[in-house]
mmCIF file of C-alpha atoms and ligand atoms in Angstrom:
data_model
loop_
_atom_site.group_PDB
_atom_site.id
_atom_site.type_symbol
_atom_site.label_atom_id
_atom_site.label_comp_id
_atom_site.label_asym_id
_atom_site.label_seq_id
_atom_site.Cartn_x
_atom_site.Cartn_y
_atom_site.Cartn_z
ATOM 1 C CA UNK A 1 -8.930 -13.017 21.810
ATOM 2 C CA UNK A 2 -10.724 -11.351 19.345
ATOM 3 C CA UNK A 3 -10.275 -13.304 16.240
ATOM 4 C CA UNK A 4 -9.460 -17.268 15.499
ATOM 5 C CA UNK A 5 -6.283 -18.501 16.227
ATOM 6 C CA UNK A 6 -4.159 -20.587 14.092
ATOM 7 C CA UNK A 7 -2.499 -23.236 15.608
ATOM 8 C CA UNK A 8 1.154 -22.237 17.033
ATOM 9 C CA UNK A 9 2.505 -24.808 14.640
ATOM 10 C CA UNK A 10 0.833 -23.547 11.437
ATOM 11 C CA UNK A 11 2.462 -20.014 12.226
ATOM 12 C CA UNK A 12 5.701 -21.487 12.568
ATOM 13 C CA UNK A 13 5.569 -22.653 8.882
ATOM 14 C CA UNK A 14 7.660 -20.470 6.357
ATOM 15 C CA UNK A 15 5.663 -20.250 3.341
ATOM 16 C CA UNK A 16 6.809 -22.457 0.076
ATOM 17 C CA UNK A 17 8.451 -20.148 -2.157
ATOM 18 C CA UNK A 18 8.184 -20.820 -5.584
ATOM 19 C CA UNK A 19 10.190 -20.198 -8.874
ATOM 20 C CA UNK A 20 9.766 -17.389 -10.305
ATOM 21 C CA UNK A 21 8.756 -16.400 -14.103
ATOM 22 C CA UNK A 22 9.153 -12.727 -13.711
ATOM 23 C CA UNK A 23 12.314 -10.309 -13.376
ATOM 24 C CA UNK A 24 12.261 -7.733 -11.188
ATOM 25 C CA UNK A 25 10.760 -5.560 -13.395
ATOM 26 C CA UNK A 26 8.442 -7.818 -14.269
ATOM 27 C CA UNK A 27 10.104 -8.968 -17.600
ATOM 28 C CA UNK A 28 9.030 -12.496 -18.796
ATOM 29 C CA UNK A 29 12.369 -14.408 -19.236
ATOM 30 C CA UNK A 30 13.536 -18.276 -19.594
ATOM 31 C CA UNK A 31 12.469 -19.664 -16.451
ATOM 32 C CA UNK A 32 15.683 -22.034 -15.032
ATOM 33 C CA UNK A 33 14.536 -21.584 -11.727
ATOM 34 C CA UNK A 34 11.540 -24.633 -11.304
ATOM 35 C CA UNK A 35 12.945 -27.861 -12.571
ATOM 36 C CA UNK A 36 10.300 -27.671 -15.718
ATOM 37 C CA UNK A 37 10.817 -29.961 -18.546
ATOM 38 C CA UNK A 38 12.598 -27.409 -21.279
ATOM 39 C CA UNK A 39 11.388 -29.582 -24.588
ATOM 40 C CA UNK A 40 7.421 -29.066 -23.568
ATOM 41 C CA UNK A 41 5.540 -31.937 -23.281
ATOM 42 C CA UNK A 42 4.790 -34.733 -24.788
ATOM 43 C CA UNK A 43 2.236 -34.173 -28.364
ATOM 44 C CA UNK A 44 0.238 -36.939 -27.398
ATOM 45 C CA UNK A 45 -0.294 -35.870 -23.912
ATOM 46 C CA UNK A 46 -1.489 -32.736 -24.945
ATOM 47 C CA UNK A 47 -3.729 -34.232 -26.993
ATOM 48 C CA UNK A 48 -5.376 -36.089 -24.479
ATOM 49 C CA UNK A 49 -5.514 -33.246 -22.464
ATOM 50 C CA UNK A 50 -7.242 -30.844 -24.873
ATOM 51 C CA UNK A 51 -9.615 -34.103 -26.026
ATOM 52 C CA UNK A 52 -10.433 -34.271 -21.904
ATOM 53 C CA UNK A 53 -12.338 -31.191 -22.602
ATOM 54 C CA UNK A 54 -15.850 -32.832 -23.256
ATOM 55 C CA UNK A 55 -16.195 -34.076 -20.178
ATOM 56 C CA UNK A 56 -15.837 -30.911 -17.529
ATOM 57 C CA UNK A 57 -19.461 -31.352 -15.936
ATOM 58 C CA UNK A 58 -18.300 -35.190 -14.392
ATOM 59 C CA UNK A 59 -16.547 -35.460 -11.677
ATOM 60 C CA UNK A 60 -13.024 -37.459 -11.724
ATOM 61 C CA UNK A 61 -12.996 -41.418 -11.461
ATOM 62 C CA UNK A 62 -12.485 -41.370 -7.276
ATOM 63 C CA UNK A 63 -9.838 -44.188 -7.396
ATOM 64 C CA UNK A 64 -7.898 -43.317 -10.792
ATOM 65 C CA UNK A 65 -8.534 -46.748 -11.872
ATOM 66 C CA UNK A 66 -7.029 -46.377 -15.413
ATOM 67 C CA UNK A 67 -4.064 -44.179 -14.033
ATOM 68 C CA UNK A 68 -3.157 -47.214 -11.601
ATOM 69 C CA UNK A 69 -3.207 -49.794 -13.848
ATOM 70 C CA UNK A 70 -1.192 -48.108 -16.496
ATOM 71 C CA UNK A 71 1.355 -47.300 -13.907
ATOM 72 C CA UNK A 72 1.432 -50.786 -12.504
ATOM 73 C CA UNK A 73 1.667 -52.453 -16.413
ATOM 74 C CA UNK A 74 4.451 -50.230 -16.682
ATOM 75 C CA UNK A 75 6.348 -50.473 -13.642
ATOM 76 C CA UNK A 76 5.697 -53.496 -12.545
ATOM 77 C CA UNK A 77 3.420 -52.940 -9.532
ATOM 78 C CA UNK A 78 0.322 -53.671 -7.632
ATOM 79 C CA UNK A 79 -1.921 -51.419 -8.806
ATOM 80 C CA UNK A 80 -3.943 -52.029 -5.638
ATOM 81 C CA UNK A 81 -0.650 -50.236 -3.731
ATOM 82 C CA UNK A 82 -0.675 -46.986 -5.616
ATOM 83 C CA UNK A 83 -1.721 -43.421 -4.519
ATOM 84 C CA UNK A 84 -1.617 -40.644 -6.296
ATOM 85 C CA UNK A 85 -1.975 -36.954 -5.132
ATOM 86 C CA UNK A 86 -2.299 -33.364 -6.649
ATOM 87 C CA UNK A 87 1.505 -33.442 -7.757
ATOM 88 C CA UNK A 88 3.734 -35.756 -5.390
ATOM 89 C CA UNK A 89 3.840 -32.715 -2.908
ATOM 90 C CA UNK A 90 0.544 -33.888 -1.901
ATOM 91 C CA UNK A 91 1.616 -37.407 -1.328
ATOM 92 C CA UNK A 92 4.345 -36.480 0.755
ATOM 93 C CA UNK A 93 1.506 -34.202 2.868
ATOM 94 C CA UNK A 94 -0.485 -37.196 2.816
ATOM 95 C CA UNK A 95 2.396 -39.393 4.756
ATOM 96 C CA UNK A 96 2.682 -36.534 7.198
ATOM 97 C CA UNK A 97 -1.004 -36.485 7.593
ATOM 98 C CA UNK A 98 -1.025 -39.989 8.463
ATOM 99 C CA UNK A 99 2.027 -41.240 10.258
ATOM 100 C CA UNK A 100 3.412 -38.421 12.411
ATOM 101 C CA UNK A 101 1.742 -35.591 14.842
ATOM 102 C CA UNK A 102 2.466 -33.494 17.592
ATOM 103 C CA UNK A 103 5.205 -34.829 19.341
ATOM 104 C CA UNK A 104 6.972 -36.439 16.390
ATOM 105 C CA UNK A 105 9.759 -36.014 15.109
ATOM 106 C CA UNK A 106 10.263 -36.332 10.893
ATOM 107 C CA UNK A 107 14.008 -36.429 9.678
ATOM 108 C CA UNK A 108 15.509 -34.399 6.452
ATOM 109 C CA UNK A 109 18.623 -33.612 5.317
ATOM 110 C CA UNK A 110 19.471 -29.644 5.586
ATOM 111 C CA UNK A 111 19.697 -28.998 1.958
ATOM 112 C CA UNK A 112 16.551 -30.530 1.538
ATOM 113 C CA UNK A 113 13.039 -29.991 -0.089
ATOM 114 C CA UNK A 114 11.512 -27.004 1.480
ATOM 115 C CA UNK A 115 8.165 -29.111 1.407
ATOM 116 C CA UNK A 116 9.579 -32.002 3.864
ATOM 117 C CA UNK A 117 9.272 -29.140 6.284
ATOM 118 C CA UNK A 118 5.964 -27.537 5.598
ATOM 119 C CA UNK A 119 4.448 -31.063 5.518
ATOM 120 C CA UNK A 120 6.287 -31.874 9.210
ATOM 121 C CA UNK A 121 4.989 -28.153 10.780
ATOM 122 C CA UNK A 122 1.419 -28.846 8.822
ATOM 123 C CA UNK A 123 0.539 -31.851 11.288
ATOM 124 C CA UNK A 124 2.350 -30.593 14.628
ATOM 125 C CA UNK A 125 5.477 -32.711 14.523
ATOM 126 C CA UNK A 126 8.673 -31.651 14.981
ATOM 127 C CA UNK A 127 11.072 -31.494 11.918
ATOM 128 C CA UNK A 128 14.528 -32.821 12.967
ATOM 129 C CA UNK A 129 17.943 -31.687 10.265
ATOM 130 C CA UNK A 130 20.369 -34.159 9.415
ATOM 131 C CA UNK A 131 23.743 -32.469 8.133
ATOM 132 C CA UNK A 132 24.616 -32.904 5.052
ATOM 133 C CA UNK A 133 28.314 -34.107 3.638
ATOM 134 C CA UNK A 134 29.772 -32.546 1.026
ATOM 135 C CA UNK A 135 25.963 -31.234 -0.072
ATOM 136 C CA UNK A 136 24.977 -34.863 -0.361
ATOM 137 C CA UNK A 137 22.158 -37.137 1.681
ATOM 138 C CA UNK A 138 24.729 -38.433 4.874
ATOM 139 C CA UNK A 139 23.190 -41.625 5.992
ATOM 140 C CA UNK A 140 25.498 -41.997 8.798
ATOM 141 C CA UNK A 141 23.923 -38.306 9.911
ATOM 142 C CA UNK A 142 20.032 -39.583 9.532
ATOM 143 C CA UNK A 143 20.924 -42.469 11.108
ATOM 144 C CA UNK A 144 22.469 -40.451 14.414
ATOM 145 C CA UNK A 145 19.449 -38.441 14.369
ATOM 146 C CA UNK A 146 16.462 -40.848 15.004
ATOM 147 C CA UNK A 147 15.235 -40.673 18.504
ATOM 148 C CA UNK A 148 12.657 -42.603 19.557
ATOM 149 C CA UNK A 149 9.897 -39.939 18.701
ATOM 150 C CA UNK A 150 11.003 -40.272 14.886
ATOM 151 C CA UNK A 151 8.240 -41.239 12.901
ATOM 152 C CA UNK A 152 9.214 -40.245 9.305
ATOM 153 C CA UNK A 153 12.437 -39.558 7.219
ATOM 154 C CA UNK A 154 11.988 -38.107 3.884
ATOM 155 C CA UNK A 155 14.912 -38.328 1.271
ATOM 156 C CA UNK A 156 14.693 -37.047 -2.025
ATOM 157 C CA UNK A 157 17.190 -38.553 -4.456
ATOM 158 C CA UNK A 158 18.096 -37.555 -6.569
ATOM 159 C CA UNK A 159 17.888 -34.517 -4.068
ATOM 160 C CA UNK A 160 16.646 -31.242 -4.534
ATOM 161 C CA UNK A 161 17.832 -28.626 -4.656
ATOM 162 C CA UNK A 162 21.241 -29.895 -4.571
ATOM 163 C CA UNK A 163 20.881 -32.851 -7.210
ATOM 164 C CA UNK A 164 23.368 -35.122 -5.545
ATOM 165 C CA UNK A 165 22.502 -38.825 -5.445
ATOM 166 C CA UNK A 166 22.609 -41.782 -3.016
ATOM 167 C CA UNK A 167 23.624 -45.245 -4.123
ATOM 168 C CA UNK A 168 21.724 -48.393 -3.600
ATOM 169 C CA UNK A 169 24.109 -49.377 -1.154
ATOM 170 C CA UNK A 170 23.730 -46.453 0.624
ATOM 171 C CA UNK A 171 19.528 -46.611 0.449
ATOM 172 C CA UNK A 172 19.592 -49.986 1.190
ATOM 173 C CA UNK A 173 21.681 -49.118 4.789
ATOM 174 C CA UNK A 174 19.550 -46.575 5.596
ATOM 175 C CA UNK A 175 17.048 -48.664 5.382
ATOM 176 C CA UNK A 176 18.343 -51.229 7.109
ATOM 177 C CA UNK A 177 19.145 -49.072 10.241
ATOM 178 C CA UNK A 178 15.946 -47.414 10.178
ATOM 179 C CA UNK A 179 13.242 -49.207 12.704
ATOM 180 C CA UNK A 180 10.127 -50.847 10.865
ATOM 181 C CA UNK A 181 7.932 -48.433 13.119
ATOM 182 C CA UNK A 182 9.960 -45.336 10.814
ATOM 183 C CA UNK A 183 8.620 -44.508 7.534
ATOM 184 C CA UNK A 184 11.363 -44.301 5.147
ATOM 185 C CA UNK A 185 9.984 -41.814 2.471
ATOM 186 C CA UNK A 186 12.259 -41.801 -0.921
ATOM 187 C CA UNK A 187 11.325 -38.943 -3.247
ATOM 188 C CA UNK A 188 11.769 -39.708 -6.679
ATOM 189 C CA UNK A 189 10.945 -37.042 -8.310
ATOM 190 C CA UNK A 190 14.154 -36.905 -10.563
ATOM 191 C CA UNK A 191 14.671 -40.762 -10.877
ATOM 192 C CA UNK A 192 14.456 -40.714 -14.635
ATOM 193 C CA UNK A 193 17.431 -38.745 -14.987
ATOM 194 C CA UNK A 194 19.839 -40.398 -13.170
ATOM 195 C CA UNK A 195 22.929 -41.805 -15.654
ATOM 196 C CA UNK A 196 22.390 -44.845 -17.598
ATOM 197 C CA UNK A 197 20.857 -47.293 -15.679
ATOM 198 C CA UNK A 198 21.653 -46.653 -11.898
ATOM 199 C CA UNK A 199 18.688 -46.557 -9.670
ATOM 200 C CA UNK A 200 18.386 -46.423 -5.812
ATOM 201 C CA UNK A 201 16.327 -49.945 -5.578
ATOM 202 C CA UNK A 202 13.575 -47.921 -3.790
ATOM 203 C CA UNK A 203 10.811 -49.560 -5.709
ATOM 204 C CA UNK A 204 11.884 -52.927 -4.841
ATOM 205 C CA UNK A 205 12.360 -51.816 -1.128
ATOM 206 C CA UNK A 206 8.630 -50.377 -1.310
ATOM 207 C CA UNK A 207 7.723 -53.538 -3.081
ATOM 208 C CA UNK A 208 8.827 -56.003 -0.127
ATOM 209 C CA UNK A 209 9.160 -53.613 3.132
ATOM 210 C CA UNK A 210 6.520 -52.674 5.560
ATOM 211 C CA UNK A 211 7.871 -48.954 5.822
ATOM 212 C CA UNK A 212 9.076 -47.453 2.508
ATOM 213 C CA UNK A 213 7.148 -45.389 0.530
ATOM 214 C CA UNK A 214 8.284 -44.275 -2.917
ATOM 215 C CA UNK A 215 6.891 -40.869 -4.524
ATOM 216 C CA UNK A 216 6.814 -40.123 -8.420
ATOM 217 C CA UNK A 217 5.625 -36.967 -10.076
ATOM 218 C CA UNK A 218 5.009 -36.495 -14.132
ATOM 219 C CA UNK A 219 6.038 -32.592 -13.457
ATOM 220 C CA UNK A 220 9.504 -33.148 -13.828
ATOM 221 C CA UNK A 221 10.247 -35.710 -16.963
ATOM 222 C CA UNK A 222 6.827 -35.967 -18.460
ATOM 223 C CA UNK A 223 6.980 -32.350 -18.840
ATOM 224 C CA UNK A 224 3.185 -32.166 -17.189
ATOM 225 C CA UNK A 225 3.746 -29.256 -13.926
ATOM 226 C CA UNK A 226 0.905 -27.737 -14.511
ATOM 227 C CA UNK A 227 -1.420 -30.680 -14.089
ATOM 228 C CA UNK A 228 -0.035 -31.882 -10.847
ATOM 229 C CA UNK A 229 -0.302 -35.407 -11.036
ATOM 230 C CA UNK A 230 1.909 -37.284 -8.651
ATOM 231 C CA UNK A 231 1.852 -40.909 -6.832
ATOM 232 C CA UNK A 232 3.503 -43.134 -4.798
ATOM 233 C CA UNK A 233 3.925 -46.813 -3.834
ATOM 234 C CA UNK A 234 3.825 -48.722 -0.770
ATOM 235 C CA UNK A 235 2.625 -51.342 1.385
ATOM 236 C CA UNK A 236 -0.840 -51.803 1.336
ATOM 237 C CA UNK A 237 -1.539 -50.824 5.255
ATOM 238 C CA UNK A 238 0.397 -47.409 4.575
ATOM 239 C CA UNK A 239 -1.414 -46.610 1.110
ATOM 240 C CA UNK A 240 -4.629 -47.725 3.324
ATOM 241 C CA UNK A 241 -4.169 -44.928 5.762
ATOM 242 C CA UNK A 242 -3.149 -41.937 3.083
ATOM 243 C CA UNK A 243 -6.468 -42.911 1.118
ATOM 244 C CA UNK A 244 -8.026 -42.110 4.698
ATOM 245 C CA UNK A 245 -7.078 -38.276 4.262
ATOM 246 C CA UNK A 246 -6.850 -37.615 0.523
ATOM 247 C CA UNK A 247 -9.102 -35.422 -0.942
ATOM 248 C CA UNK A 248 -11.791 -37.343 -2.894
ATOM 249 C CA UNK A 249 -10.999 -35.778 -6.169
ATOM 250 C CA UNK A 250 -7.756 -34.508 -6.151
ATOM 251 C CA UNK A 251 -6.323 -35.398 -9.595
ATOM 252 C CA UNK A 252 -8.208 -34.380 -12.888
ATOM 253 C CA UNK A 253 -9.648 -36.430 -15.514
ATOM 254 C CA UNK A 254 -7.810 -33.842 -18.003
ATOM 255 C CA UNK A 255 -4.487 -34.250 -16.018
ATOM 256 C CA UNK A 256 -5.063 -37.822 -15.964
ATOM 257 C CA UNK A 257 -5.526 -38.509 -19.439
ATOM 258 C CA UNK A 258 -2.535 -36.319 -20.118
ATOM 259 C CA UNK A 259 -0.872 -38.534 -17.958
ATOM 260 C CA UNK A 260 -1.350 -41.828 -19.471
ATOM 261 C CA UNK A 261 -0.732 -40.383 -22.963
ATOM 262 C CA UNK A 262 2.796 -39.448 -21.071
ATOM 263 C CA UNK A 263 3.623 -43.109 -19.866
ATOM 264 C CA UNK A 264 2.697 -44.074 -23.634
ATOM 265 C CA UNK A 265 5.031 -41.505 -25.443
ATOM 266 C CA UNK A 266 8.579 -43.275 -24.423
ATOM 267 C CA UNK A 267 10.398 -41.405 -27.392
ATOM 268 C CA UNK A 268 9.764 -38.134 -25.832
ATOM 269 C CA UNK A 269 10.639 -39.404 -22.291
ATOM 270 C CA UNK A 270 13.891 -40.459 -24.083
ATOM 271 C CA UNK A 271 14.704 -37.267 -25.778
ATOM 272 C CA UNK A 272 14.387 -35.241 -22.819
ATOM 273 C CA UNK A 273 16.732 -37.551 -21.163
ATOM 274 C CA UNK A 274 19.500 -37.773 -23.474
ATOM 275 C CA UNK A 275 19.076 -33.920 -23.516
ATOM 276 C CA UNK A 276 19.169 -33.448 -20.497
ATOM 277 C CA UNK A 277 22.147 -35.537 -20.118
ATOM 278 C CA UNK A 278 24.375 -33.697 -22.745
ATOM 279 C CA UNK A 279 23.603 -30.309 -21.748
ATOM 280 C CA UNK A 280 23.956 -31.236 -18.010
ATOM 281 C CA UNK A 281 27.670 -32.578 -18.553
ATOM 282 C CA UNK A 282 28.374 -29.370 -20.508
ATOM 283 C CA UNK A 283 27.113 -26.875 -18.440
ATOM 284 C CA UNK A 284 29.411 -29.046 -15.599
ATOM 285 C CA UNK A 285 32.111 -28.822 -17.516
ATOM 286 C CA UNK A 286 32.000 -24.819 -18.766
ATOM 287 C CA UNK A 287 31.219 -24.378 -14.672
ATOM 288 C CA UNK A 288 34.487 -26.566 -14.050
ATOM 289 C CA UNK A 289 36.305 -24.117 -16.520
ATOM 290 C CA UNK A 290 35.509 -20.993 -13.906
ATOM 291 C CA UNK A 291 36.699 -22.655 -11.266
ATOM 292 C CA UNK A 292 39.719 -20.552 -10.810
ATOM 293 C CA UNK A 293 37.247 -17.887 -10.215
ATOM 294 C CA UNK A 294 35.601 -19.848 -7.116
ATOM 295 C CA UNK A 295 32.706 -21.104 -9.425
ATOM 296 C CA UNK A 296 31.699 -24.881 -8.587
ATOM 297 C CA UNK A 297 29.078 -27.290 -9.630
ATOM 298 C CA UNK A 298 28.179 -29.865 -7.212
ATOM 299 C CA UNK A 299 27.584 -33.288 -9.049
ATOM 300 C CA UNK A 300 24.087 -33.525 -10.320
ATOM 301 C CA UNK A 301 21.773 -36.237 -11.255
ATOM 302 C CA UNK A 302 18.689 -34.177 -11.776
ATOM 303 C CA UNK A 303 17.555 -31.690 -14.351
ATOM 304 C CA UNK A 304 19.364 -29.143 -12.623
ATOM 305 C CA UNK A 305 22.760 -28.300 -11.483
ATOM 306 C CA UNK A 306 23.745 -26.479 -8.259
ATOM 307 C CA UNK A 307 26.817 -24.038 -8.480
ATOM 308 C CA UNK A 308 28.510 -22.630 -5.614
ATOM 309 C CA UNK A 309 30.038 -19.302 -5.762
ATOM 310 C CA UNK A 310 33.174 -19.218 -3.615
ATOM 311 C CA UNK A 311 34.656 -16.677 -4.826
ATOM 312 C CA UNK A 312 34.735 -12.649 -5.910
ATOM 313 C CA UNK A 313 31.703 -13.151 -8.273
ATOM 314 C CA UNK A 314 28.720 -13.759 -5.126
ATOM 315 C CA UNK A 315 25.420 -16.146 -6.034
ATOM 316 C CA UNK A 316 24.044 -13.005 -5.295
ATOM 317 C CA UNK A 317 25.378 -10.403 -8.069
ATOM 318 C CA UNK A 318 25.041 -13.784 -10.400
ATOM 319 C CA UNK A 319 21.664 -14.682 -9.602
ATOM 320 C CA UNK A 320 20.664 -10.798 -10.558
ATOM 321 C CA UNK A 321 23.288 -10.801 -13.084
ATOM 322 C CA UNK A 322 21.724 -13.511 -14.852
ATOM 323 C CA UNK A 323 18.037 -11.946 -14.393
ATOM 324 C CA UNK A 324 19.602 -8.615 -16.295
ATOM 325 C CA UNK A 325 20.298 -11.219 -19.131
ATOM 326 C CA UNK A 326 17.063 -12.920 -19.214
ATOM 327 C CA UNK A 327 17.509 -16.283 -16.886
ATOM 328 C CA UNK A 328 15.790 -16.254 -13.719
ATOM 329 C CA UNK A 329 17.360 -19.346 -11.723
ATOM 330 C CA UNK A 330 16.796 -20.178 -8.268
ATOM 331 C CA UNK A 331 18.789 -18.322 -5.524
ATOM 332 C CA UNK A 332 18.112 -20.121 -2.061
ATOM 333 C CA UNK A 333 19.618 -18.221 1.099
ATOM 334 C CA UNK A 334 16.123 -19.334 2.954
ATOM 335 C CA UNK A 335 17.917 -22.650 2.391
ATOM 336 C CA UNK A 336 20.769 -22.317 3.819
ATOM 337 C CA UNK A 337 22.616 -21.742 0.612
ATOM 338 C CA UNK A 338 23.080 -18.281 0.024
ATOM 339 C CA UNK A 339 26.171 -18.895 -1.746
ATOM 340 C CA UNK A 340 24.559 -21.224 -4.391
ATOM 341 C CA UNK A 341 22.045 -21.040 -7.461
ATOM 342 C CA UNK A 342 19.967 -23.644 -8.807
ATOM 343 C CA UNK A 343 20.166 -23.492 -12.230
ATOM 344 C CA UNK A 344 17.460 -25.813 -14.191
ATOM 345 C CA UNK A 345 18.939 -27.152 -17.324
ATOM 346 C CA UNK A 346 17.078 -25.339 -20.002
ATOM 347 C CA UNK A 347 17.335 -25.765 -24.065
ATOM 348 C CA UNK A 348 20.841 -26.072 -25.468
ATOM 349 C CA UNK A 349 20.176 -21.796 -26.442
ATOM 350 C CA UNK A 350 19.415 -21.114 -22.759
ATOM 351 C CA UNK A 351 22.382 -23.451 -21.131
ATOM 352 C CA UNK A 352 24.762 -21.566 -23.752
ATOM 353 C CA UNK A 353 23.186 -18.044 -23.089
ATOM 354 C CA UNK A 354 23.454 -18.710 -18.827
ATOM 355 C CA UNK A 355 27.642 -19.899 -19.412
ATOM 356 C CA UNK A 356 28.096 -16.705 -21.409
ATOM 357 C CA UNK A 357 26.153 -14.430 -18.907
ATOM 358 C CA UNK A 358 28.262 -16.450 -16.154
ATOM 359 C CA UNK A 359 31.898 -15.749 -17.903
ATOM 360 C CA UNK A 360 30.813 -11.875 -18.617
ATOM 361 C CA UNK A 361 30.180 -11.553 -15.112
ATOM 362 C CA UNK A 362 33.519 -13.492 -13.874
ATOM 363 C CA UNK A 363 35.828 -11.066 -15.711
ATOM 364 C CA UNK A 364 33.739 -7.841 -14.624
ATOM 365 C CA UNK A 365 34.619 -8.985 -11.316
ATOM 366 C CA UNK A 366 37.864 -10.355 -11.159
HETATM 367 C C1 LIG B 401 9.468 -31.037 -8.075
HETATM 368 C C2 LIG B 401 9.592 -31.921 -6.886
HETATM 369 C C3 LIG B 401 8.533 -32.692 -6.428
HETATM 370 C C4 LIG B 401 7.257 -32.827 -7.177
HETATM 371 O O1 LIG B 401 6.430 -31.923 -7.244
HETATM 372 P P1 LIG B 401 4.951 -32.146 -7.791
HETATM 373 O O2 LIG B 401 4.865 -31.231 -8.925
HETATM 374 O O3 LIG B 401 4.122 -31.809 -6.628
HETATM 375 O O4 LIG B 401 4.798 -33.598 -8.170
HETATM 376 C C5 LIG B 401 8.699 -33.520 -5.359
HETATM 377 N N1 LIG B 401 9.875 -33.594 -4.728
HETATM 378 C C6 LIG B 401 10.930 -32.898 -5.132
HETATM 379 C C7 LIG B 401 12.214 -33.070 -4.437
HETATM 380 C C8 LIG B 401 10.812 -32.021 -6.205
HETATM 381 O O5 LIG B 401 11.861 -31.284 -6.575
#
């Protein structure tokens, strides 16, 4: 050998492929394709943020004291039983890191979060694919596939990228089937958009059980992606061992302070989520009006919607279609959807502008 070797398992990763801001011919467009919050961010948050910007020589506080207690005043929590990562995606590595290895197995749904993979590969352990029904979490399917190597099972939900969501019932018996030596991960990335009041009862299940663990991210609602804050909540022995492996400083005081300004500013959490609610049941509905022409939209309670193209019109032609008229969404054949686009609900202009692009194309090609 003539030059280092990565390990077999590293090489069998396929790289995370991101959203893209850029057309083909590198034309800045509205980006629908990353799940960003349309409306911006919050004012006070970036105030925070820009007033952050006297302190750049000092390293971050280590254990994000204010962060955790502003999160546990306003959830409810132990602030004790909080991590927090460089965006959730490094919580979720940080489970990996600690609870499963070579020879493990870690369980996800197939039309899953392309990072439940990469996390599984990272460490050596074996990702295992639970089918989907109907493009929604099948809890009857994780169940079937836990052997007794499985040492994780990640669920997003609502899930990404196909925004479908499982009940409380349905959490609460996949919990219950689950072993307490399997760490039931529930990604709640999109949690504050789910309708009315509805919510999963993950954070009471991470509350009370030895082996759920509950991520949150401020990249989706809070409108704050490019700060990559993220956290998660657990029982203390679990939160114990990710502390283990996280990088010292991973979230910045600048990000942080945004942050907290974010939990603060409920009217603009609000807005974006009665936004994000109209313009999600429209865009359903003008998708359920193309349905003669093979268009569907799978039942979404995220920020984005996922249509299926099932007829003459391909995701394909759409997803370039829609890049000629200045909407880059997100096309996912690596996925195992190559008939489907993910289509971030954008500003009541852009949701409009991506319907009328959509129609143009369904007469061309019927
Ligand atoms: C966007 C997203 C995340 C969060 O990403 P971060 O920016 O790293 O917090 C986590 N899980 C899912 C399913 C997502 O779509």
């Amino acid at each position: 050998m003539t030059a280092p070797q990565p390990k077999p398992w590293i090489m069998a990763i396929a790289p995370y492929v991101p959203g893209r801001s850029t057309t083909d011919d590198g034309r800045k467009v509205a980006k629908l394709s990353s799940n960003e919050n349309p409306l911006g961010t919050s004012p006070k948050a970036r105030a925070a943020f820009e007033s952050a910007a006297g302190t750049l020589e000092r390293y971050p506080d280590a254990s994000a004291n204010e962060l955790r207690e502003v999160l546990a005043a306003k959830h409810g929590l132990d602030p004790a039983r909080i991590i927090y990562g460089n965006g959730s995606d490094e919580v979720l590595h940080l489970a990996a890191g600690a609870f499963a290895g070579p020879g493990d197995e870690v369980i996800f749904v197939h039309y899953g979060f392309a990072v439940y993979e990469i996390a599984a590969r990272r460490v050596g352990a074996t990702p295992v694919i639970a089918p989907d029904k109907d493009y929604a979490t099948d809890v009857d399917a994780i169940l079937a596939a836990v052997t007794e190597r499985t040492r994780i099972v990640f669920v997003a939900n609502p899930n990404n990228p196909t925004g479908t969501y499982a009940s409380r019932d349905e959490i609460a018996r996949l919990h219950a089937g689950l072993r307490p030596d399997i760490l039931l991960v529930l990604d709640h990335a999109y949690a504050e958009y789910i309708e009315g009041d509805a919510e999963d009862g993950g954070m009471a299940l991470a509350a009370t059980a030895p082996n759920v663990l509950v991520t949150r991210t401020f990249s989706k609602m809070y409108g704050l992606a490019a700060e990559r804050i993220g956290w998660g909540y657990a029982a203390a022995p679990i939160i114990e061992a990710m502390h283990r492996i996280r990088l010292p400083f991973s979230i910045t005081i600048a990000g942080t302070a945004a942050a907290v300004a974010a939990l603060g500013d409920t009217g603009f959490v609000e807005h974006t989520r009665a936004h994000n609610a109209e313009w999600r049941a429209w865009f359903a509905d003008e998708i359920a009006r193309l349905g003669n022409a093979g268009l569907r939209a799978v039942p979404s309670q995220a920020n984005f919607v996922l249509v299926l193209f099932e007829g003459a019109l391909t995701a394909e032609v759409a997803y370039k279609g829609l890049m000629e008229a200045g909407y880059i969404v997100r096309w996912l054949p690596g996925q195992g959807l190559p008939h489907g686009l993910r289509i971030t609900i954008g500003t009541a202009d852009e949701c409009r502008g991506v319907i009328a692009a959509m129609r143009a194309m369904v007469e061309k090609s019927g």
